[in-house]
Amino acid sequence: MATNGNENTISECLVHLCNEGSIESIRYFECRRTLMEMLRDRGYNVSESDLTLTLSDFRSQFGEFPKKETLGVCVSHRSNPSNK
């Protein structure tokens, strides 16, 4: 295990990505991708671009230190579009 500047432990699999950007952006990226997959699996209209967004594109869109307020999503359900 490695540590970041705040002495927090970082798993080895994330260390190589941290050298290229913040750990926060990686964690938010992974959470967002999982959320999009879960929404799709539950019948919500999720765009292909949201499902295939790369880490680099995520960082371009939301920055190295994303603010939670900017990460919100609103998608409609396939069978009931008023259900968001």
Short mmCIF file of N, CA and C in Angstrom, two decimals, residues 9 13 24 33 37 45 49 65 71-72:
data_model
loop_
_atom_site.label_atom_id
_atom_site.label_comp_id
_atom_site.label_asym_id
_atom_site.label_seq_id
_atom_site.Cartn_x
_atom_site.Cartn_y
_atom_site.Cartn_z
N THR A 9 -4.16 5.74 3.05
CA THR A 9 -3.69 4.57 2.33
C THR A 9 -4.40 4.47 0.99
N CYS A 13 -3.36 -0.73 -6.94
CA CYS A 13 -3.93 -0.67 -8.29
C CYS A 13 -4.26 0.76 -8.70
N GLU A 24 -9.25 11.74 -5.89
CA GLU A 24 -10.66 12.11 -5.83
C GLU A 24 -11.34 11.94 -7.18
N ARG A 33 -19.49 5.88 -12.96
CA ARG A 33 -19.63 4.79 -13.93
C ARG A 33 -20.52 3.68 -13.37
N GLU A 37 -24.25 2.40 -14.80
CA GLU A 37 -24.53 0.99 -15.10
C GLU A 37 -25.75 0.50 -14.32
N ASN A 45 -33.06 5.43 -19.01
CA ASN A 45 -32.42 5.84 -20.25
C ASN A 45 -31.08 6.49 -19.93
N SER A 49 -22.79 7.54 -24.28
CA SER A 49 -21.63 8.38 -23.95
C SER A 49 -21.40 8.44 -22.44
N PHE A 65 -10.50 17.87 -9.23
CA PHE A 65 -11.15 17.81 -7.92
C PHE A 65 -12.62 18.14 -8.09
N LEU A 71 -21.90 16.77 -10.18
CA LEU A 71 -21.95 15.38 -10.64
C LEU A 71 -23.36 14.80 -10.74
N GLY A 72 -24.36 15.58 -10.42
CA GLY A 72 -25.74 15.08 -10.45
C GLY A 72 -26.17 14.65 -11.84
#
